Tab-separated table of C-alpha atoms in Angstrom:
chain	number	residue	atom	x	y	z
U	1	MET	CA	112.595	94.657	105.815
U	2	ARG	CA	115.733	92.817	106.878
U	3	GLY	CA	115.819	95.188	109.803
U	4	GLY	CA	112.788	93.340	111.168
U	5	ARG	CA	110.377	95.423	113.133
U	6	ALA	CA	112.479	98.591	113.349
U	7	ALA	CA	109.558	100.507	111.916
U	8	VAL	CA	108.973	104.223	112.331
U	9	ARG	CA	105.894	105.326	114.194
U	10	GLU	CA	104.777	108.425	112.332
U	11	GLY	CA	102.727	109.951	115.151
U	12	ALA	CA	99.060	110.529	115.821
U	13	SER	CA	98.423	112.969	113.015
U	14	GLY	CA	99.808	110.857	110.201
U	15	GLY	CA	100.440	107.127	110.306
U	16	ARG	CA	101.713	105.067	107.418
U	17	VAL	CA	98.297	105.592	105.833
U	18	ALA	CA	95.537	107.945	106.934
U	19	ALA	CA	92.096	109.271	106.012
U	20	VAL	CA	91.090	112.804	106.990
U	21	ASP	CA	87.418	113.876	106.900
U	22	LEU	CA	86.793	111.312	104.175
U	23	VAL	CA	83.376	111.435	102.487
U	24	LYS	CA	82.140	109.099	99.754
U	25	THR	CA	78.681	109.433	98.219
U	26	TYR	CA	76.801	107.638	95.461
U	27	ARG	CA	73.651	108.455	93.557
U	28	GLN	CA	71.044	105.731	93.823
U	29	GLY	CA	67.917	106.605	91.929
U	30	GLY	CA	67.104	110.142	92.956
U	31	ALA	CA	68.736	109.849	96.375
U	32	GLU	CA	72.281	110.418	97.582
U	33	VAL	CA	73.807	107.557	99.544
U	34	ARG	CA	76.556	108.598	101.964
U	35	VAL	CA	78.810	105.571	102.271
U	36	LEU	CA	81.600	107.331	104.196
U	37	ASP	CA	80.557	110.189	106.449
U	38	GLY	CA	83.583	112.243	107.502
U	39	VAL	CA	85.922	109.389	108.469
U	40	THR	CA	89.222	110.370	110.097
U	41	VAL	CA	91.536	107.526	111.037
U	42	SER	CA	95.239	106.691	110.712
U	43	PHE	CA	97.114	103.397	110.684
U	44	GLU	CA	100.585	103.113	112.177
U	45	SER	CA	103.523	101.294	110.665
U	46	GLY	CA	104.244	97.799	111.857
U	47	ARG	CA	100.717	97.014	113.049
U	48	PHE	CA	97.937	94.682	111.931
U	49	THR	CA	94.614	96.524	111.954
U	50	ALA	CA	91.216	94.992	111.240
U	51	ILE	CA	88.370	97.175	109.962
U	52	THR	CA	85.044	95.607	110.893
U	53	GLY	CA	81.380	96.406	110.436
U	54	ALA	CA	78.135	95.084	109.048
U	55	SER	CA	77.430	94.896	105.328
U	56	GLY	CA	76.956	98.431	104.049
U	57	SER	CA	78.927	100.034	106.889
U	58	GLY	CA	81.499	101.455	104.473
U	59	LYS	CA	84.466	99.304	105.501
U	60	SER	CA	85.386	98.068	102.001
U	61	THR	CA	84.863	101.525	100.516
U	62	LEU	CA	87.250	102.955	103.107
U	63	LEU	CA	89.867	100.313	102.301
U	64	HIS	CA	89.579	100.966	98.564
U	65	CYS	CA	89.970	104.709	99.061
U	66	LEU	CA	93.022	104.193	101.275
U	67	ALA	CA	94.608	101.903	98.666
U	68	GLY	CA	93.941	104.229	95.742
U	69	VAL	CA	91.490	101.805	94.142
U	70	ASP	CA	88.574	104.228	94.569
U	71	THR	CA	88.446	107.997	94.977
U	72	ALA	CA	86.596	109.851	97.713
U	73	THR	CA	84.021	112.556	97.093
U	74	SER	CA	85.862	114.840	99.521
U	75	GLY	CA	88.524	114.636	102.207
U	76	ARG	CA	92.133	113.500	102.101
U	77	VAL	CA	94.034	110.212	101.890
U	78	LEU	CA	97.726	110.154	102.802
U	79	LEU	CA	100.167	107.328	102.211
U	80	GLY	CA	103.543	107.730	103.879
U	81	GLY	CA	102.936	111.457	104.114
U	82	ARG	CA	102.040	111.858	100.432
U	83	GLU	CA	98.515	112.934	99.574
U	84	LEU	CA	96.738	110.662	97.095
U	85	SER	CA	93.671	112.842	96.742
U	86	GLY	CA	93.640	114.484	93.337
U	87	LEU	CA	96.187	112.172	91.715
U	88	GLY	CA	95.418	111.088	88.156
U	89	GLU	CA	94.829	107.480	87.178
U	90	ARG	CA	98.372	106.960	85.913
U	91	ALA	CA	99.870	108.222	89.169
U	92	LEU	CA	97.455	106.116	91.215
U	93	THR	CA	98.408	103.057	89.174
U	94	ARG	CA	102.051	103.631	90.069
U	95	VAL	CA	101.124	103.941	93.742
U	96	ARG	CA	99.203	100.660	93.652
U	97	ARG	CA	101.978	98.905	91.780
U	98	GLU	CA	104.984	100.220	93.687
U	99	ARG	CA	103.873	101.247	97.170
U	100	VAL	CA	101.039	98.985	98.287
U	101	GLY	CA	100.163	95.308	98.261
U	102	PHE	CA	96.600	94.104	97.913
U	103	VAL	CA	95.076	90.774	98.922
U	104	PHE	CA	91.774	90.045	97.221
U	105	GLN	CA	89.044	87.710	98.399
U	106	ALA	CA	88.932	86.178	94.898
U	107	PHE	CA	92.770	85.839	94.612
U	108	ASN	CA	92.961	87.694	91.240
U	109	LEU	CA	95.765	85.606	89.794
U	110	LEU	CA	96.324	85.629	86.037
U	111	PRO	CA	95.198	82.189	84.839
U	112	GLN	CA	97.654	81.957	81.934
U	113	LEU	CA	100.730	82.473	84.124
U	114	SER	CA	102.507	80.069	86.460
U	115	ALA	CA	102.500	80.679	90.198
U	116	GLU	CA	106.065	82.000	90.016
U	117	ARG	CA	105.220	84.445	87.228
U	118	ASN	CA	102.163	85.633	89.153
U	119	ILE	CA	104.336	86.333	92.189
U	120	THR	CA	106.964	88.310	90.292
U	121	LEU	CA	104.618	90.095	87.879
U	122	PRO	CA	104.422	93.394	89.860
U	123	LEU	CA	108.206	93.675	89.679
U	124	ASP	CA	108.253	92.734	85.997
U	125	LEU	CA	105.739	95.468	85.237
U	126	ALA	CA	107.712	98.007	87.232
U	127	GLY	CA	111.001	97.019	85.566
U	128	ARG	CA	112.476	95.979	88.902
U	129	SER	CA	114.661	92.962	89.549
U	130	VAL	CA	113.484	90.178	91.833
U	131	ASP	CA	115.109	89.911	95.239
U	132	ARG	CA	115.770	86.182	95.093
U	133	GLU	CA	116.507	85.930	98.812
U	134	LEU	CA	113.139	87.464	99.643
U	135	PHE	CA	111.426	85.346	96.993
U	136	GLU	CA	112.858	82.105	98.359
U	137	HIS	CA	112.022	83.146	101.901
U	138	LEU	CA	108.378	83.904	101.105
U	139	VAL	CA	107.954	80.758	99.022
U	140	GLY	CA	109.491	78.669	101.801
U	141	VAL	CA	107.417	80.139	104.619
U	142	LEU	CA	104.217	79.838	102.574
U	143	GLY	CA	105.009	76.246	101.593
U	144	ILE	CA	104.486	76.706	97.840
U	145	GLY	CA	107.950	75.847	96.589
U	146	ASP	CA	106.682	72.731	94.824
U	147	ARG	CA	103.825	74.613	93.153
U	148	LEU	CA	105.710	77.388	91.389
U	149	GLY	CA	105.334	75.813	87.954
U	150	HIS	CA	101.582	75.301	88.309
U	151	ARG	CA	98.932	77.627	86.915
U	152	PRO	CA	96.160	78.918	89.205
U	153	GLY	CA	93.638	76.403	87.852
U	154	GLU	CA	95.917	73.605	89.064
U	155	LEU	CA	96.052	74.935	92.640
U	156	SER	CA	93.633	74.702	95.541
U	157	GLY	CA	91.988	77.875	96.807
U	158	GLY	CA	94.360	78.032	99.741
U	159	GLN	CA	97.395	77.584	97.510
U	160	GLN	CA	96.170	80.347	95.205
U	161	GLN	CA	95.798	82.700	98.151
U	162	ARG	CA	99.326	81.845	99.293
U	163	VAL	CA	100.640	82.735	95.846
U	164	ALA	CA	98.704	85.989	96.040
U	165	LEU	CA	100.188	86.756	99.478
U	166	ALA	CA	103.692	86.255	98.126
U	167	ARG	CA	102.792	88.579	95.252
U	168	ALA	CA	101.607	91.227	97.703
U	169	LEU	CA	104.865	91.131	99.681
U	170	ILE	CA	107.496	90.596	96.980
U	171	GLY	CA	107.752	94.319	96.260
U	172	ARG	CA	108.282	95.253	99.926
U	173	PRO	CA	105.169	97.466	100.024
U	174	GLU	CA	104.612	100.231	102.547
U	175	VAL	CA	101.168	98.823	103.358
U	176	VAL	CA	99.361	95.560	102.599
U	177	PHE	CA	95.601	95.965	102.215
U	178	ALA	CA	93.497	92.812	102.563
U	179	ASP	CA	89.819	92.807	101.566
U	180	GLU	CA	88.088	89.794	103.173
U	181	PRO	CA	91.152	87.623	102.396
U	182	THR	CA	89.618	84.489	103.935
U	183	GLY	CA	86.144	84.863	102.450
U	184	ASN	CA	86.618	82.065	99.886
U	185	LEU	CA	88.561	79.703	102.146
U	186	ASP	CA	87.667	77.005	104.637
U	187	SER	CA	88.349	77.748	108.289
U	188	ARG	CA	91.700	75.962	108.444
U	189	SER	CA	93.070	77.608	105.305
U	190	GLY	CA	91.688	80.946	106.441
U	191	GLY	CA	93.447	80.613	109.770
U	192	GLU	CA	96.737	79.998	107.995
U	193	VAL	CA	96.298	83.119	105.860
U	194	LEU	CA	95.580	85.212	108.957
U	195	ALA	CA	98.546	83.717	110.789
U	196	PHE	CA	100.821	84.644	107.898
U	197	LEU	CA	99.530	88.226	107.788
U	198	ARG	CA	100.009	88.527	111.540
U	199	GLU	CA	103.511	87.063	111.424
U	200	SER	CA	104.507	89.390	108.568
U	201	VAL	CA	103.784	92.245	110.979
U	202	TRP	CA	105.568	90.707	113.964
U	203	GLU	CA	108.595	89.364	112.157
U	204	LEU	CA	109.038	91.682	109.160
U	205	GLY	CA	107.606	94.953	110.451
U	206	GLN	CA	104.953	94.936	107.720
U	207	THR	CA	101.899	97.208	107.970
U	208	VAL	CA	98.611	95.383	107.311
U	209	VAL	CA	95.100	96.828	107.085
U	210	MET	CA	92.378	94.192	106.671
U	211	VAL	CA	88.623	94.416	106.159
U	212	THR	CA	86.584	91.594	107.662
U	213	HIS	CA	83.101	90.880	108.952
U	214	ASP	CA	84.397	87.862	110.892
U	215	PRO	CA	85.196	88.387	114.607
U	216	VAL	CA	87.524	85.381	114.541
U	217	ALA	CA	89.554	86.969	111.752
U	218	ALA	CA	89.600	90.273	113.631
U	219	SER	CA	90.995	88.487	116.701
U	220	TYR	CA	94.323	88.058	114.873
U	221	ALA	CA	94.798	91.834	114.634
U	222	ASP	CA	96.592	94.220	116.994
U	223	ARG	CA	93.850	96.835	116.625
U	224	VAL	CA	90.184	96.800	115.606
U	225	VAL	CA	88.419	99.780	114.005
U	226	SER	CA	84.648	99.357	113.685
U	227	LEU	CA	82.427	101.257	111.249
U	228	ALA	CA	78.665	101.768	111.197
U	229	ASP	CA	76.728	103.932	108.749
U	230	GLY	CA	79.933	105.308	107.295
U	231	LYS	CA	81.408	106.468	110.606
U	232	VAL	CA	84.037	105.137	112.998
U	233	VAL	CA	82.127	104.006	116.076
U	234	ARG	CA	84.861	102.087	117.858
U	235	ASP	CA	88.656	102.055	117.821
U	236	GLN	CA	90.531	99.871	120.264
U	237	ASP	CA	93.779	97.998	120.661
U	238	ASN	CA	93.450	94.259	120.685
U	239	VAL	CA	95.505	91.462	122.210
U	240	PRO	CA	95.452	88.823	119.459
U	241	THR	CA	93.752	85.726	120.844
U	242	GLN	CA	95.742	83.502	118.494
U	243	ARG	CA	99.113	84.886	119.534
U	244	GLU	CA	100.556	81.944	121.432
U	245	ASN	CA	100.176	79.207	118.856
U	246	SER	CA	101.702	80.403	115.635
U	247	SER	CA	101.256	78.055	112.690
U	248	LEU	CA	104.231	79.539	110.845
U	249	ARG	CA	107.926	78.839	111.232
U	250	TRP	CA	110.199	81.584	109.997
U	251	ASP	CA	113.558	79.903	110.422
U	252	GLY	CA	112.896	76.181	110.196
U	253	VAL	CA	113.986	75.668	113.822
U	254	VAL	CA	111.700	74.245	116.468
U	255	GLY	CA	112.803	75.982	119.623
U	256	GLU	CA	111.520	76.187	123.161
U	257	ARG	CA	108.688	78.646	123.614
U	258	ALA	CA	107.952	80.516	126.813
U	259	THR	CA	104.545	82.169	127.193
U	260	GLY	CA	103.936	82.117	123.460
U	261	ARG	CA	107.188	83.866	122.600
U	262	ARG	CA	108.870	82.905	119.329
U	263	ASP	CA	112.360	82.521	120.778
U	264	GLY	CA	111.909	80.914	124.189
U	265	VAL	CA	113.260	83.961	126.007
U	266	VAL	CA	111.161	85.911	128.502
U	267	GLY	CA	111.737	89.624	129.042
U	268	GLY	CA	114.192	92.099	127.651
U	269	ILE	CA	112.596	92.588	124.248
U	270	PRO	CA	111.987	96.214	123.198
U	271	ASP	CA	108.891	97.153	121.199
U	272	GLY	CA	107.478	93.638	121.194
U	273	ARG	CA	110.327	92.235	119.101
U	274	ARG	CA	110.424	88.464	118.718
U	275	GLY	CA	114.125	87.962	118.318
U	276	GLY	CA	116.339	86.422	120.958
U	277	THR	CA	118.799	83.587	120.827
U	278	ALA	CA	116.996	80.520	122.119
U	279	GLY	CA	115.869	77.607	120.000
U	280	GLY	CA	118.886	77.616	117.694
U	281	ASN	CA	118.451	81.152	116.404
U	282	PRO	CA	121.777	82.777	117.318
U	283	VAL	CA	121.302	85.995	115.344
U	284	GLY	CA	118.078	86.696	117.187
U	285	ARG	CA	115.879	86.688	114.089
U	286	ARG	CA	113.000	84.494	113.017
U	287	GLY	CA	113.440	84.732	109.314
U	288	TRP	CA	115.681	86.233	106.646
U	289	ALA	CA	118.241	83.480	107.236
U	290	PRO	CA	118.949	81.869	103.815
U	291	GLY	CA	118.895	78.130	104.039
U	292	SER	CA	117.521	78.111	107.553
U	293	ASN	CA	114.378	76.386	106.330
U	294	PRO	CA	115.969	73.751	104.086
U	295	ALA	CA	112.781	71.859	103.442
U	296	GLY	CA	111.076	74.965	102.161
U	297	LEU	CA	108.211	74.430	104.520
U	298	GLY	CA	106.269	76.989	106.486
U	299	GLU	CA	104.759	74.604	108.956
U	300	GLY	CA	105.299	73.120	112.346
U	301	ALA	CA	107.199	69.939	113.065
U	302	PRO	CA	106.888	67.187	115.643
U	303	GLY	CA	106.672	68.953	118.961
U	304	GLY	CA	106.350	72.315	117.248
U	305	GLY	CA	102.809	72.589	115.947
U	306	SER	CA	102.556	69.666	113.543
U	307	VAL	CA	98.784	70.012	113.277
U	308	ALA	CA	99.398	73.317	111.510
U	309	ARG	CA	101.600	71.779	108.818
U	310	ARG	CA	101.546	73.916	105.674
U	311	ASP	CA	102.829	71.442	103.084
U	312	GLY	CA	99.882	69.102	102.731
U	313	ALA	CA	101.784	66.260	104.361
U	314	VAL	CA	99.712	65.898	107.522
U	315	GLY	CA	97.016	63.284	107.833
U	316	GLY	CA	97.927	61.537	104.594
U	317	ASN	CA	96.901	64.397	102.331
U	318	PRO	CA	100.012	64.878	100.165
U	319	ALA	CA	98.633	67.278	97.600
U	320	GLY	CA	95.039	68.188	98.287
U	321	ARG	CA	95.392	70.461	101.305
U	322	ARG	CA	93.520	73.742	101.135
U	323	ASP	CA	96.168	76.174	102.246
U	324	SER	CA	96.212	79.943	101.865
U	325	ALA	CA	97.663	83.500	100.857
U	326	GLY	CA	96.690	87.012	98.906
U	327	ALA	CA	97.730	90.264	96.731
U	328	GLU	CA	97.291	93.302	94.359
U	329	TRP	CA	98.342	95.837	91.305
U	330	GLU	CA	98.934	96.620	87.469
U	331	ASP	CA	97.586	94.677	84.522
U	332	PRO	CA	99.916	93.322	81.814
U	333	GLY	CA	97.365	92.734	79.095
U	334	GLY	CA	93.830	93.876	79.720
U	335	PHE	CA	93.128	91.630	82.693
U	336	ARG	CA	91.088	93.949	84.875
U	337	ASP	CA	89.208	93.722	88.148
U	338	GLY	CA	86.209	95.996	88.503
U	339	GLY	CA	87.627	98.335	85.877
U	340	VAL	CA	90.746	99.065	87.921
U	341	ALA	CA	94.180	98.507	86.372
U	342	TRP	CA	96.627	96.830	88.716
C-alpha cells in the first residue's frame, strides 16, 4: 500500500473480485425465491464501486456472497483469481479474516474491548504483528487518536464507525466490502465515512465495493452497478460529484488546490494519481509520511476545509461530534453476527 495507487488491473474477465453466473435461491413457504438470477460482474482493483437497487433487489446478498459471508446456490465467486465457491467454513473464515475487510452498518465492535484493541483484533487473531506506521496513519487520518482507550459504548456512532474503518484497513485487505456503512449515521458523519472510503481508493489504491440505497452515497463512487430483481440492469462509470472538496487531509499540509486536485498541480499525472510536489509535499504523496500530521487530525484547517473538521473541535463541540468509519472478520470468543464467525 505504500506504493500508492500502483494497482494491477486484472482485466475484463477477472477483476480483484468477480461473480460469474451467480444464482442464490431461498425457500419461502412452498415457493422458491430467486434473489440472484445469473449475476456476472467483476470489480477492478483500485476502484470504488457502489452497488445500488431497491430493497429486495439482491444487492446485499451479492455483497455477502462476494465477501464469503454467504454461499451461492450456483455459480462462481473469485477473489484475486482464487475461487471461493466450494470452500469449507474454516477456509472461508481465513479468507474473511486475512484477505477482505468488512464495514457493517451496525459497526460490530466488541463492547468489552477498547477502540485500539478492536482495531488490532483481526491481526491478533491471525497471529500477525501490527504495522505501527499504518496504525498511526489510520488513527491520525480518522481523528480517533484521543479515543483509543475508550470502549464502544463511550463513543459516538460516528466514532465507532471510524474505529471500524480502521479495523477494516489495518490488515491491508485485497478488498473492502461496505454494507450500508452510513445507514446508522447522520448526514455529516455519513459524508465523512464516504469521503474516507473514497480517499482510501485514491490515495492508497484500495479496492472498495459498497452497497447503498442512497444516491448521494453512490455519488462518491467511481462506478455504479444497479440491480433489480436479482439481475444487473445498469453498469456505468461515475464521476464522483464530491471529488473537489475532500474532507480528509492525508499529510497534514494545507496546500494550494487546482481544479480539485490534491496537490495543486494540473496535468502530468498518470492513472489519476494524486501525488505531485505542490503544497509542501515534496515526495509527491498524500499520506504514508510519518509525523506529517503531527496533530493526529484528519480534518481541514483554516483555508483548507475547516467546516469538515474531523476532531470535534469545530463550532464549540469538543467531544460530542458524530464522526464516522467501518469493518469486518473472525470472532475471539463467541461474539457472532448473524451466525457468521469473523
